[in-house]
Short mmCIF file of C-alpha atoms in Angstrom, two decimals:
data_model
loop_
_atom_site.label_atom_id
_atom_site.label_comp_id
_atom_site.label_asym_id
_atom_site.label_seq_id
_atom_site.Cartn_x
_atom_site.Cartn_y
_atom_site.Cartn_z
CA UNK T 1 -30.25 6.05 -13.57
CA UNK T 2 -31.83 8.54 -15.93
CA UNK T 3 -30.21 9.33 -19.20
CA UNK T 4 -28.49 12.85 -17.99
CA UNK T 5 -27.56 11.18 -14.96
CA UNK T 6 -25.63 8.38 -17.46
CA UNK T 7 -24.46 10.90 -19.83
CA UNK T 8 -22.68 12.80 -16.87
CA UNK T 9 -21.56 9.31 -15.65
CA UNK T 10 -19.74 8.77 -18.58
CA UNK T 11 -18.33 12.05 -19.47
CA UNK T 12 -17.29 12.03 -15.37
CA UNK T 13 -14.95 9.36 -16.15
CA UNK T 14 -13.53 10.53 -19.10
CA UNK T 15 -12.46 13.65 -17.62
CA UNK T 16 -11.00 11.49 -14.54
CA UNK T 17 -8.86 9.33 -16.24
CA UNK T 18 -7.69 12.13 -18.83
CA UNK T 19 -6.79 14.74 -15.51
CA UNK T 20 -5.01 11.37 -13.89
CA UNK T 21 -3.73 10.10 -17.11
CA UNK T 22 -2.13 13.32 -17.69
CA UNK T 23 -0.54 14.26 -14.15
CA UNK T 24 0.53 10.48 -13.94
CA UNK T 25 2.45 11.47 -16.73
CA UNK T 26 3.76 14.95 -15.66
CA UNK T 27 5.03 12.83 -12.43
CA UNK T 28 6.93 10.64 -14.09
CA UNK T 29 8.90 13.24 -16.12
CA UNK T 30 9.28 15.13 -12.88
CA UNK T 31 10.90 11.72 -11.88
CA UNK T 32 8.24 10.88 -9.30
CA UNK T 33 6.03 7.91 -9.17
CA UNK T 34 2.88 8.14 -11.30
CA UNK T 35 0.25 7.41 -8.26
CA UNK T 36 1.85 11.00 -6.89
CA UNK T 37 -0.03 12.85 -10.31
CA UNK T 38 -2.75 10.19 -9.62
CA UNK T 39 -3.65 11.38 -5.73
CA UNK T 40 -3.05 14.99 -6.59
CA UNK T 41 -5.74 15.20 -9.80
CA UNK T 42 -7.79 13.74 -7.13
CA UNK T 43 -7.07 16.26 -4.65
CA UNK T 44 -7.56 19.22 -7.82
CA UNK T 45 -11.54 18.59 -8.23
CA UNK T 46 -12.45 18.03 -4.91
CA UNK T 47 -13.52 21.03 -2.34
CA UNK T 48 -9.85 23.00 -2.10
CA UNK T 49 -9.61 25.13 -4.97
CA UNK T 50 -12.68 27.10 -5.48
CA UNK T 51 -15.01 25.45 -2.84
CA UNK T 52 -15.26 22.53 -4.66
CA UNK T 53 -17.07 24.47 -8.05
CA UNK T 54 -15.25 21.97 -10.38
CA UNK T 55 -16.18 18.86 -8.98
CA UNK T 56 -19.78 20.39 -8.59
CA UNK T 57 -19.55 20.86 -12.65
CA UNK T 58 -17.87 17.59 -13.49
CA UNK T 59 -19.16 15.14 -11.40
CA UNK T 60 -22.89 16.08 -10.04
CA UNK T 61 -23.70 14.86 -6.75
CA UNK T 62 -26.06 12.07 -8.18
CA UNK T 63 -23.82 10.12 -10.04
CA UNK T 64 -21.25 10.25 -7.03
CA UNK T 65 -22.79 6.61 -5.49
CA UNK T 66 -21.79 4.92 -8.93
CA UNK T 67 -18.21 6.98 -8.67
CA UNK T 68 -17.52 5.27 -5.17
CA UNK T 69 -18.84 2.01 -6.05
CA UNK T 70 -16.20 1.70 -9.31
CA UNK T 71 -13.57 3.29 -6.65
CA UNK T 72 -14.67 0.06 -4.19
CA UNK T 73 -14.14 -2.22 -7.43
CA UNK T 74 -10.58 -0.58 -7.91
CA UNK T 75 -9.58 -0.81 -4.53
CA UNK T 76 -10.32 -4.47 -4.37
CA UNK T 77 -8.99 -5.19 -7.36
CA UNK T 78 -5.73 -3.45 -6.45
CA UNK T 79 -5.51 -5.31 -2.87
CA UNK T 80 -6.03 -8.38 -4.68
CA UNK T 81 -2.75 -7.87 -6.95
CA UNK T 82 -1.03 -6.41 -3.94
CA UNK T 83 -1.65 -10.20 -2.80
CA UNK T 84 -0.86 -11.57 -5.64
CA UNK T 85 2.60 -9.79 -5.65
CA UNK T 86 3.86 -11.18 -2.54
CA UNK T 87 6.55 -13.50 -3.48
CA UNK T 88 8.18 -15.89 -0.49
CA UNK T 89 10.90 -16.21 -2.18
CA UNK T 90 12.07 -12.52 -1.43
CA UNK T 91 12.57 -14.28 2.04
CA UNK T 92 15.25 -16.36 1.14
CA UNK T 93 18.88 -15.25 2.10
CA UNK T 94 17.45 -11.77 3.60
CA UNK T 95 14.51 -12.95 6.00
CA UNK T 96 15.80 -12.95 9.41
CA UNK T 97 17.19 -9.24 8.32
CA UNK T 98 14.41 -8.14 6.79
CA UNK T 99 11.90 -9.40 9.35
CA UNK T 100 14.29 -7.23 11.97
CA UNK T 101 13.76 -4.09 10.10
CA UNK T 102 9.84 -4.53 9.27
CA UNK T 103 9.23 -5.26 12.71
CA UNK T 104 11.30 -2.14 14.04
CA UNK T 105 10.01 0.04 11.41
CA UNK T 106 6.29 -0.79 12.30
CA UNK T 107 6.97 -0.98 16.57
CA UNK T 108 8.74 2.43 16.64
CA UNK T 109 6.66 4.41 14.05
CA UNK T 110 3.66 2.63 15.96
CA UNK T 111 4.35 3.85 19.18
CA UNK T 112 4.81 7.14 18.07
CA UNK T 113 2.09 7.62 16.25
CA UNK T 114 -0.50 6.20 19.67
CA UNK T 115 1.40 8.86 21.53
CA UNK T 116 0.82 11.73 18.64
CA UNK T 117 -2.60 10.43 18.53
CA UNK T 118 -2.74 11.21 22.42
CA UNK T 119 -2.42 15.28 21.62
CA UNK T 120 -4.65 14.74 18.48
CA UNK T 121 -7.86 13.51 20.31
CA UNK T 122 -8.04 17.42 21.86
CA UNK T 123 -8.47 18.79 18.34
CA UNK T 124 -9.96 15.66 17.15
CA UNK T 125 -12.03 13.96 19.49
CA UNK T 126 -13.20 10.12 18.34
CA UNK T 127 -16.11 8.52 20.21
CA UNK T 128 -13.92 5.29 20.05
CA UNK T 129 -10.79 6.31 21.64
CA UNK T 130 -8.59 3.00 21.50
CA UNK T 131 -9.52 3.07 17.94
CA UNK T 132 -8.53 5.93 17.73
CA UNK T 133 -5.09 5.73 18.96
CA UNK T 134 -4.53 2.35 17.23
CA UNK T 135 -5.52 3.34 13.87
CA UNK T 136 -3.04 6.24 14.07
CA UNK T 137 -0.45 3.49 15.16
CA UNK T 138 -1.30 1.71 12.19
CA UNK T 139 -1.00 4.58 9.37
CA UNK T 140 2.20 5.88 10.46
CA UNK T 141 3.72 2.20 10.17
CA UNK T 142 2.53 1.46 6.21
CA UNK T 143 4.47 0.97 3.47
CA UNK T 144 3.48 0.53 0.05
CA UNK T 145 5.07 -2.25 -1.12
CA UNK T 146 3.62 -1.84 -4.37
CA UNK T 147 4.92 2.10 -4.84
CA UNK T 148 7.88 0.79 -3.87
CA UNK T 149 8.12 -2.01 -6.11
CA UNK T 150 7.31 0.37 -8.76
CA UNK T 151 10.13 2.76 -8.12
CA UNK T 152 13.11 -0.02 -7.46
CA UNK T 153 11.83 -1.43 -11.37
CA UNK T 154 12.00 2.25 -12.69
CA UNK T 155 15.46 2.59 -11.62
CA UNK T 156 16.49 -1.05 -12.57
CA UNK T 157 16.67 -1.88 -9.28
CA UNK T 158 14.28 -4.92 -8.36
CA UNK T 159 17.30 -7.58 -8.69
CA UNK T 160 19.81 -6.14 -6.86
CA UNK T 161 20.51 -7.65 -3.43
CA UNK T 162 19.19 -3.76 -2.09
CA UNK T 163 16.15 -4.19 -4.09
CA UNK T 164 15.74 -8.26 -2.68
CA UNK T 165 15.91 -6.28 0.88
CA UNK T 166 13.96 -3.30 0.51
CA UNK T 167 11.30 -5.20 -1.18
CA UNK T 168 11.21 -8.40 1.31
CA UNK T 169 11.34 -5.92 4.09
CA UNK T 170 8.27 -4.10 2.52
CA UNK T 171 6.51 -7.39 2.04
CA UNK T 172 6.83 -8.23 5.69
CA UNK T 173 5.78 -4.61 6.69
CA UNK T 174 2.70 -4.95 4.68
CA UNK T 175 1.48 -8.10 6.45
CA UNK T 176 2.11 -6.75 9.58
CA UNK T 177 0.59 -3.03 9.13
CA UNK T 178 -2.56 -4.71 7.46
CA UNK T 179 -2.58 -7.49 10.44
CA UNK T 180 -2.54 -4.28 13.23
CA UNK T 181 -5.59 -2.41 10.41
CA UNK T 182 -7.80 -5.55 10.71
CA UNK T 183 -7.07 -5.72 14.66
CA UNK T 184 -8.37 -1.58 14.71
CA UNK T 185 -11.32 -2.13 12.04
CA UNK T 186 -12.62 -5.02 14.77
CA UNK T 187 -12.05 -2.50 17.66
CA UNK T 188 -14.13 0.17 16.25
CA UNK T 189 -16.36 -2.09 13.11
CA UNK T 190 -20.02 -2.50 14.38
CA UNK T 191 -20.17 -5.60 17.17
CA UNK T 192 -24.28 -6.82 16.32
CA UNK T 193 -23.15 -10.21 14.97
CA UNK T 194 -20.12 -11.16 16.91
CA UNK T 195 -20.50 -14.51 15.57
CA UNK T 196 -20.27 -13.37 12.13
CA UNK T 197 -16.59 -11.91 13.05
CA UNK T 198 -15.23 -15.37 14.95
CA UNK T 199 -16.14 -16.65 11.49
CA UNK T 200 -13.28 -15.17 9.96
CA UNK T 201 -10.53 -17.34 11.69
CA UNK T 202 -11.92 -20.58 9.93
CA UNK T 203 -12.24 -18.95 6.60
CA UNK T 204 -8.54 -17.85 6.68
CA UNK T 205 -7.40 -21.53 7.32
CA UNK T 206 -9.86 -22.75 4.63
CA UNK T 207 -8.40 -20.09 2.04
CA UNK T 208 -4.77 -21.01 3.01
CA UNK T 209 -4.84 -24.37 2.84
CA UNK T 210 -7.95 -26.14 1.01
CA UNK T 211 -9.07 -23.28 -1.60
CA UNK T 212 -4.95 -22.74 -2.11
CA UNK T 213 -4.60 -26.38 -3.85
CA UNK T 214 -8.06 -25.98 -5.77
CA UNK T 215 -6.76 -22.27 -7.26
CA UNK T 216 -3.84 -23.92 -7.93
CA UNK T 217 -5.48 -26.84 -9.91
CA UNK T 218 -7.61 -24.44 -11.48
CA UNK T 219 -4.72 -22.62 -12.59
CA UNK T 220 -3.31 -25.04 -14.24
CA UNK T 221 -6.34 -26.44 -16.11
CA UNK T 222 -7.86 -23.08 -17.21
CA UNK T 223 -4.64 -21.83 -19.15
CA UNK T 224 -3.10 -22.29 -22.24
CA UNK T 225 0.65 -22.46 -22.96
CA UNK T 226 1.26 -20.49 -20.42
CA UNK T 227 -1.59 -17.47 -20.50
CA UNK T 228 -4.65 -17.26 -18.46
CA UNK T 229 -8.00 -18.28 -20.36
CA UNK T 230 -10.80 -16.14 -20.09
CA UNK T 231 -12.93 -18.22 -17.98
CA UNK T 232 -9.29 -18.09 -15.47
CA UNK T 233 -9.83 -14.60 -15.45
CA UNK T 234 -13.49 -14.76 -14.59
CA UNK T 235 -12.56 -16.90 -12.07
CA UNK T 236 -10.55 -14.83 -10.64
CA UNK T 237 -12.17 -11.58 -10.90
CA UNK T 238 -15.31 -13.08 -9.31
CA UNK T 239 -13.09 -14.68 -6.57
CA UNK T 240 -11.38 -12.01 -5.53
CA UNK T 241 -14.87 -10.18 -5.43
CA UNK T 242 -16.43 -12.68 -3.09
CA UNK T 243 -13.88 -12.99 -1.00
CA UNK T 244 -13.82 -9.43 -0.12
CA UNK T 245 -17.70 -9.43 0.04
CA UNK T 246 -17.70 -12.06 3.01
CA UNK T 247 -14.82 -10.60 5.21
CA UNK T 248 -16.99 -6.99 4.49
CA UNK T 249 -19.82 -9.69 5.57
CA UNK T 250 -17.86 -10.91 8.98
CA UNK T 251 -17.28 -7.20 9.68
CA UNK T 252 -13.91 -6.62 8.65
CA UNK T 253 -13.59 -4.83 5.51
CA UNK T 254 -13.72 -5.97 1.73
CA UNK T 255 -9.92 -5.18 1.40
CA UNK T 256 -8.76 -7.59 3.17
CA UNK T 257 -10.48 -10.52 1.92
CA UNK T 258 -9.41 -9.35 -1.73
CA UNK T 259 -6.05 -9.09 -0.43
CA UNK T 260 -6.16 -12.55 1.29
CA UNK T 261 -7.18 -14.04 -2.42
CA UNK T 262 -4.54 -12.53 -3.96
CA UNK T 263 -1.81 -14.14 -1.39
CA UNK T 264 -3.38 -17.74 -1.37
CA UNK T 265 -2.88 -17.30 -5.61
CA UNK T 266 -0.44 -20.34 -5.58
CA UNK T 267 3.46 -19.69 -6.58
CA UNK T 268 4.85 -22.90 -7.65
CA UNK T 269 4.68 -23.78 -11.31
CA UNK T 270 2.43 -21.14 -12.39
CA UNK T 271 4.50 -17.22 -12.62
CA UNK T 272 3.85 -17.09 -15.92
CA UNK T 273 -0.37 -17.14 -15.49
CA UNK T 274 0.31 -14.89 -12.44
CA UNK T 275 2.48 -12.49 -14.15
CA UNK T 276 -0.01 -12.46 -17.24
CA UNK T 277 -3.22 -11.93 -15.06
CA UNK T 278 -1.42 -9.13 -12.90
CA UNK T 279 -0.42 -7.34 -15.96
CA UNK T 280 -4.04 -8.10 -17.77
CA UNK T 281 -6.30 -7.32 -14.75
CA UNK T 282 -3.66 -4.23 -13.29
CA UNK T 283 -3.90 -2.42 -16.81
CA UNK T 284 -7.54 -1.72 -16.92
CA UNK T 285 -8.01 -1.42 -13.27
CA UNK T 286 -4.71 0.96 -13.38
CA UNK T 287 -6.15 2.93 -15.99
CA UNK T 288 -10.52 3.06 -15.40
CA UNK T 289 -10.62 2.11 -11.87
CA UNK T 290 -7.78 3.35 -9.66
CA UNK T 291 -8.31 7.06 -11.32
CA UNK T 292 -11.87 6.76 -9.96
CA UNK T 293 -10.78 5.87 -6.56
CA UNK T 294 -8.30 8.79 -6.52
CA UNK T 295 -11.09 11.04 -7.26
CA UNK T 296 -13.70 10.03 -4.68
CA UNK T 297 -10.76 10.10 -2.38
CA UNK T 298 -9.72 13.34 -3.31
CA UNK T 299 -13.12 14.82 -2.78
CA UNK T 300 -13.08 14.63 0.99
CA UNK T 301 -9.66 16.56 1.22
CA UNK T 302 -10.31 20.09 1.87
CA UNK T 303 -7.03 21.88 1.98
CA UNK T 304 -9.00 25.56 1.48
CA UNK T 305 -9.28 26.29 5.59
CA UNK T 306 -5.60 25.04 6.67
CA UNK T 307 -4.55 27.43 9.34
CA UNK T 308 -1.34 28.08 12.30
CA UNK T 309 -3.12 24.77 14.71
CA UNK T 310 -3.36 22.69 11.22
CA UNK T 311 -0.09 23.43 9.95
CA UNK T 312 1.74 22.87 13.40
CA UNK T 313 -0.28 19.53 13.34
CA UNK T 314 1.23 18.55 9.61
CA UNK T 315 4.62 18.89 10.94
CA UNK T 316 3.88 16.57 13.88
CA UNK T 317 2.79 14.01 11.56
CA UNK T 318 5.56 14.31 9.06
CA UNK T 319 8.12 14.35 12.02
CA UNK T 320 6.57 11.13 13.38
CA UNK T 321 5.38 9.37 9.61
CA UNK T 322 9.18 9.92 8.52
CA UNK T 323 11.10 9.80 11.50
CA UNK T 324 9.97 6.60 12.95
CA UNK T 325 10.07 4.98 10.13
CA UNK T 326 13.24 6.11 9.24
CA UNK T 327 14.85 5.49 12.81
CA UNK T 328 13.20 2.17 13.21
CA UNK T 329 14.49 0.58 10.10
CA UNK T 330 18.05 2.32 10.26
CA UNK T 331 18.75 1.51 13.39
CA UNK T 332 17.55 -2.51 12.98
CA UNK T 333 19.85 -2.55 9.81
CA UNK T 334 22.79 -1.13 11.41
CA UNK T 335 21.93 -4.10 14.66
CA UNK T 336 22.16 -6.82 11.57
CA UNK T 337 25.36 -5.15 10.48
CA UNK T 338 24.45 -3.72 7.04
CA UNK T 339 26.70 -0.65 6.34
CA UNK T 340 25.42 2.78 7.06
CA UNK T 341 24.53 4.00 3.50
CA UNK T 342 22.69 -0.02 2.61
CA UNK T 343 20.80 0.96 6.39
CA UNK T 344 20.19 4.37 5.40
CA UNK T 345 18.97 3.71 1.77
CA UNK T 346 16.95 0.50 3.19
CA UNK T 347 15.37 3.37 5.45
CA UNK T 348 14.66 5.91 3.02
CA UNK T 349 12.51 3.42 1.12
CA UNK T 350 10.92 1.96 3.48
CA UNK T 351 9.13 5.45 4.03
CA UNK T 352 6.92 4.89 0.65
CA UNK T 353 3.38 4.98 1.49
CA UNK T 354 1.69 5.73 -1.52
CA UNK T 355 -1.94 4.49 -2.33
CA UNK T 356 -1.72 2.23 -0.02
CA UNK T 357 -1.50 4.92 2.84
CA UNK T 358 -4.67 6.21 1.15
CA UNK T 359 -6.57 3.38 1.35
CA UNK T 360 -5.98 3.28 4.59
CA UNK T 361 -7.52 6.37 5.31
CA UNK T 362 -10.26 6.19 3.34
CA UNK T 363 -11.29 3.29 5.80
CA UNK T 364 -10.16 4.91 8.50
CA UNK T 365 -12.98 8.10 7.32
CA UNK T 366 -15.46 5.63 6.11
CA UNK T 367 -15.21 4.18 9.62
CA UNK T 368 -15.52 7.43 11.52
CA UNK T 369 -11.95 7.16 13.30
CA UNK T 370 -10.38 10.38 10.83
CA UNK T 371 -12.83 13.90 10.86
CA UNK T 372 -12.16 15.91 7.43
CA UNK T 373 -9.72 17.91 8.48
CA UNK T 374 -7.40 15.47 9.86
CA UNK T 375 -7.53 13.27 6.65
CA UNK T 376 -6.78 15.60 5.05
CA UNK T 377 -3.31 16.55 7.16
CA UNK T 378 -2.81 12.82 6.47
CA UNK T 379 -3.20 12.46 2.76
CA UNK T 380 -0.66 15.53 2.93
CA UNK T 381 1.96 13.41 5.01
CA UNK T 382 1.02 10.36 1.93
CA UNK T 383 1.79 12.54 -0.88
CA UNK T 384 4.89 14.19 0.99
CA UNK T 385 6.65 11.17 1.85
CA UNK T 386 6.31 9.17 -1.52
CA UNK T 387 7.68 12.03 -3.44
CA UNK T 388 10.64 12.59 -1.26
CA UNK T 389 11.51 9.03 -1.39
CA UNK T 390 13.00 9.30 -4.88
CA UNK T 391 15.10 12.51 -4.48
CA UNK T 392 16.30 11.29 -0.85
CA UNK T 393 17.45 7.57 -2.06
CA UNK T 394 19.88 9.55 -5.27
CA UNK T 395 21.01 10.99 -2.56
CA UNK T 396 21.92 8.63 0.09
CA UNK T 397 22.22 5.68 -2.10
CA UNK T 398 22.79 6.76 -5.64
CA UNK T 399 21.92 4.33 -8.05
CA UNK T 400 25.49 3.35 -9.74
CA UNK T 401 26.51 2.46 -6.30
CA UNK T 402 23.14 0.48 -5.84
CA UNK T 403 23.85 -1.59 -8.93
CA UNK T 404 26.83 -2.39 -7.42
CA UNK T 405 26.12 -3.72 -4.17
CA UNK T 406 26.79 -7.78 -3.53
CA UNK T 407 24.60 -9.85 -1.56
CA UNK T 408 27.35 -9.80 0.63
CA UNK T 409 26.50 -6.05 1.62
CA UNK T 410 22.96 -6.93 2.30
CA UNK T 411 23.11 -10.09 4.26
CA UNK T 412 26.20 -8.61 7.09
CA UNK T 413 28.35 -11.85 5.80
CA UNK T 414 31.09 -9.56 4.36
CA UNK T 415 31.06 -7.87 7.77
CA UNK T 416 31.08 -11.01 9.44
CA UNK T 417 34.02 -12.15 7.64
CA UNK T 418 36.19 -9.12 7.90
CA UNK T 419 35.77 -9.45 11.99
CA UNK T 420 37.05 -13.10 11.72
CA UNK T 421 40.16 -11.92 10.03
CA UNK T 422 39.76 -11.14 6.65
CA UNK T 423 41.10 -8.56 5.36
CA UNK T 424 38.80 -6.12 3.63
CA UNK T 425 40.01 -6.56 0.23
CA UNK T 426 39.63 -10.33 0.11
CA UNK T 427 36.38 -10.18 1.48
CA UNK T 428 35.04 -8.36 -1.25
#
């Protein structure tokens, strides 16, 4: 790179984590989640508000190769502590529930979204038209655990017995939204090496089982008192970086592997070095790299040319985003005999989609499944149904009465008991 070319660079960031930085903030007065400023200062300097003149001036179209590259970092980095937060425990006392209402909220917002994806292909035609109608499938059924996460803490709700639900449900969503992306990136993801891809079933095994017990030796030898060292975090930033390098290599994508390393990070006997190296690494990747990715992702939205046929196709996709996920998750709660606000609160939440959604995507453009315009009706439907989640859950599920709810309420045993012959009072 010349010296302009770094100079721009540099003053390109600055000006990308000051416009995040400061409608992060703006969000969370507004009572939303930061990541909604984050994704819409990304969606400011790209091409729909004055044909993209402000991105032209800020960040020139040389130095955009380095932008995406730091946005690849960030994303990895990000999947990686997505991994890492995954916590088995949440299982415990809520699994056979929540696996009922992950698996109905993926199946019905699935299905919906391969039949929307049906009328779609006339305005949007895809050369690969399974992946096509899977990938659709797959975006309508994500949930961000991580939003999510975010939002239950910000309302001190993350150790209630709603919060243990919503979050184990979102857990189990996440595995199995990410397990139907990897099945779509195959289906469409170039086919010259096939052996390269059957690779990726042996590496899986080896990084559950073999590389588990060595990170979790490591773990223990490379910290002290407690707190990651910083050859642990080398370690694990370089890690996390080849793992996503060779699933990119087997023709997956380099999110998955990251995210893989992150879930092998062993539980047992060391939460304190995996709280301290998801707060060390998520702080600078929350505050350099994320912003970038928001950006880069922001610059293929082009909102300037929306007309009637787009705007009749955003409603489509926020009837089927919200109400399958919504109806698939209520309805499963209700089956498992959680009351009708726990169902309908459980429901609301489980509509977060966040970055996550975006990342999705992004792969989903980089791969050629999503044209511009329909990406951009999609990162739409992403900001639209993180920011209602807040407003909706006061009102279904406001959060005295959530601080109040018993793991009784969330597991159907109070229900249970009350149809045996107690009365209500007593099973309270």
């Amino acid at each position: 790179m010349t010296s302009s070319q770094v100079a721009s660079l540099l003053a390109g960031l600055a000006a990308i984590i000051f416009l995040a930085g400061l409608l992060g903030h703006l969000a969370r007065r507004l009572g939303q989640p930061a990541v909604i400023g984050e994704i819409l200062a990304g969606i400011l300097l790209g091409p729909s508000l004055f044909g993209g003149a402000i991105s032209d001036t800020l960040l020139p179209t040389e130095i955009r190769p380095s932008l995406t590259a730091l946005a690849n970092v960030g994303v990895a980095v990000f999947m990686f502590l997505v991994g890492l937060e995954l916590d088995r425990n949440l299982v415990r006392g809520t699994g056979r529930i929540a696996a009922s209402i992950s698996l109905a909220s993926i199946l019905l917002p699935c299905g919906l979204g391969i039949a929307l994806g049906s009328y779609l292909l006339h305005s949007h035609p895809s050369d690969n038209r399974l992946g096509f109608l899977l990938f659709m499938g797959a975006a309508m059924s994500i949930t961000a655990f991580p939003v999510l996460a975010r939002i239950l803490t910000d309302r001190d709700m993350h150790r209630t017995p709603l919060g243990a639900l919503s979050l184990c449900c979102a857990a189990i969503d996440d595995v199995l939204a990410w397990s139907l992306l990897a099945v779509v990136v195959s289906i469409v993801g170039p086919h010259d090496n096939l052996w390269q891809t059957l690779l990726l079933i042996p590496y899986v095994v080896l990084m559950l089982y073999p590389m588990r017990r060595l990170l979790d030796w490591l773990a223990k030898r490379l910290s002290a008192t407690g707190r990651p060292t910083a050859a642990l975090l080398g370690l694990m930033f370089a890690g996390l970086l080849l793992s996503g390098a060779a699933t990119e290599w087997m023709g997956l994508h380099f999110i998955f592997g990251a995210f893989l390393f992150g879930a092998v990070m062993p539980r047992s006997g060391s939460a304190a070095v995996r709280a301290e190296l998801h707060e060390r690494i998520g702080l600078v990747n929350n505050v350099l790299l994320l912003p970038v990715f928001f950006v880069v992702a922001g610059l293929k939205v082009d909102l300037s040319h929306i007309g009637g046929t787009d705007l009749v196709e955003l409603a489509l996709i926020l009837l089927v985003a919200i109400g399958g996920k919504f109806l698939g998750a209520y309805a499963a709660a209700r089956l498992r005999g959680l009351g009708n606000r726990i169902s309908s609160a459980v429901a609301v939440l489980m509509n977060t989609r966040g970055l996550t959604e975006l990342i999705i995507l992004s792969v989903g453009l980089e791969l050629g499944v999503l044209d511009t315009g329909l990406y951009s009706l999609m990162v739409v439907m992403a900001l639209i149904t993180t920011a209602m989640t807040g407003p909706l859950l006061d009102y279904v599920y406001p959060r005295k009465l959530a601080l109040q709810t018993t793991e009784d309420d969330v597991t159907g045993r109070r229900r249970e008991r009350i149809a045996v012959g107690e009365s209500p009072s007593s099973a309270e």
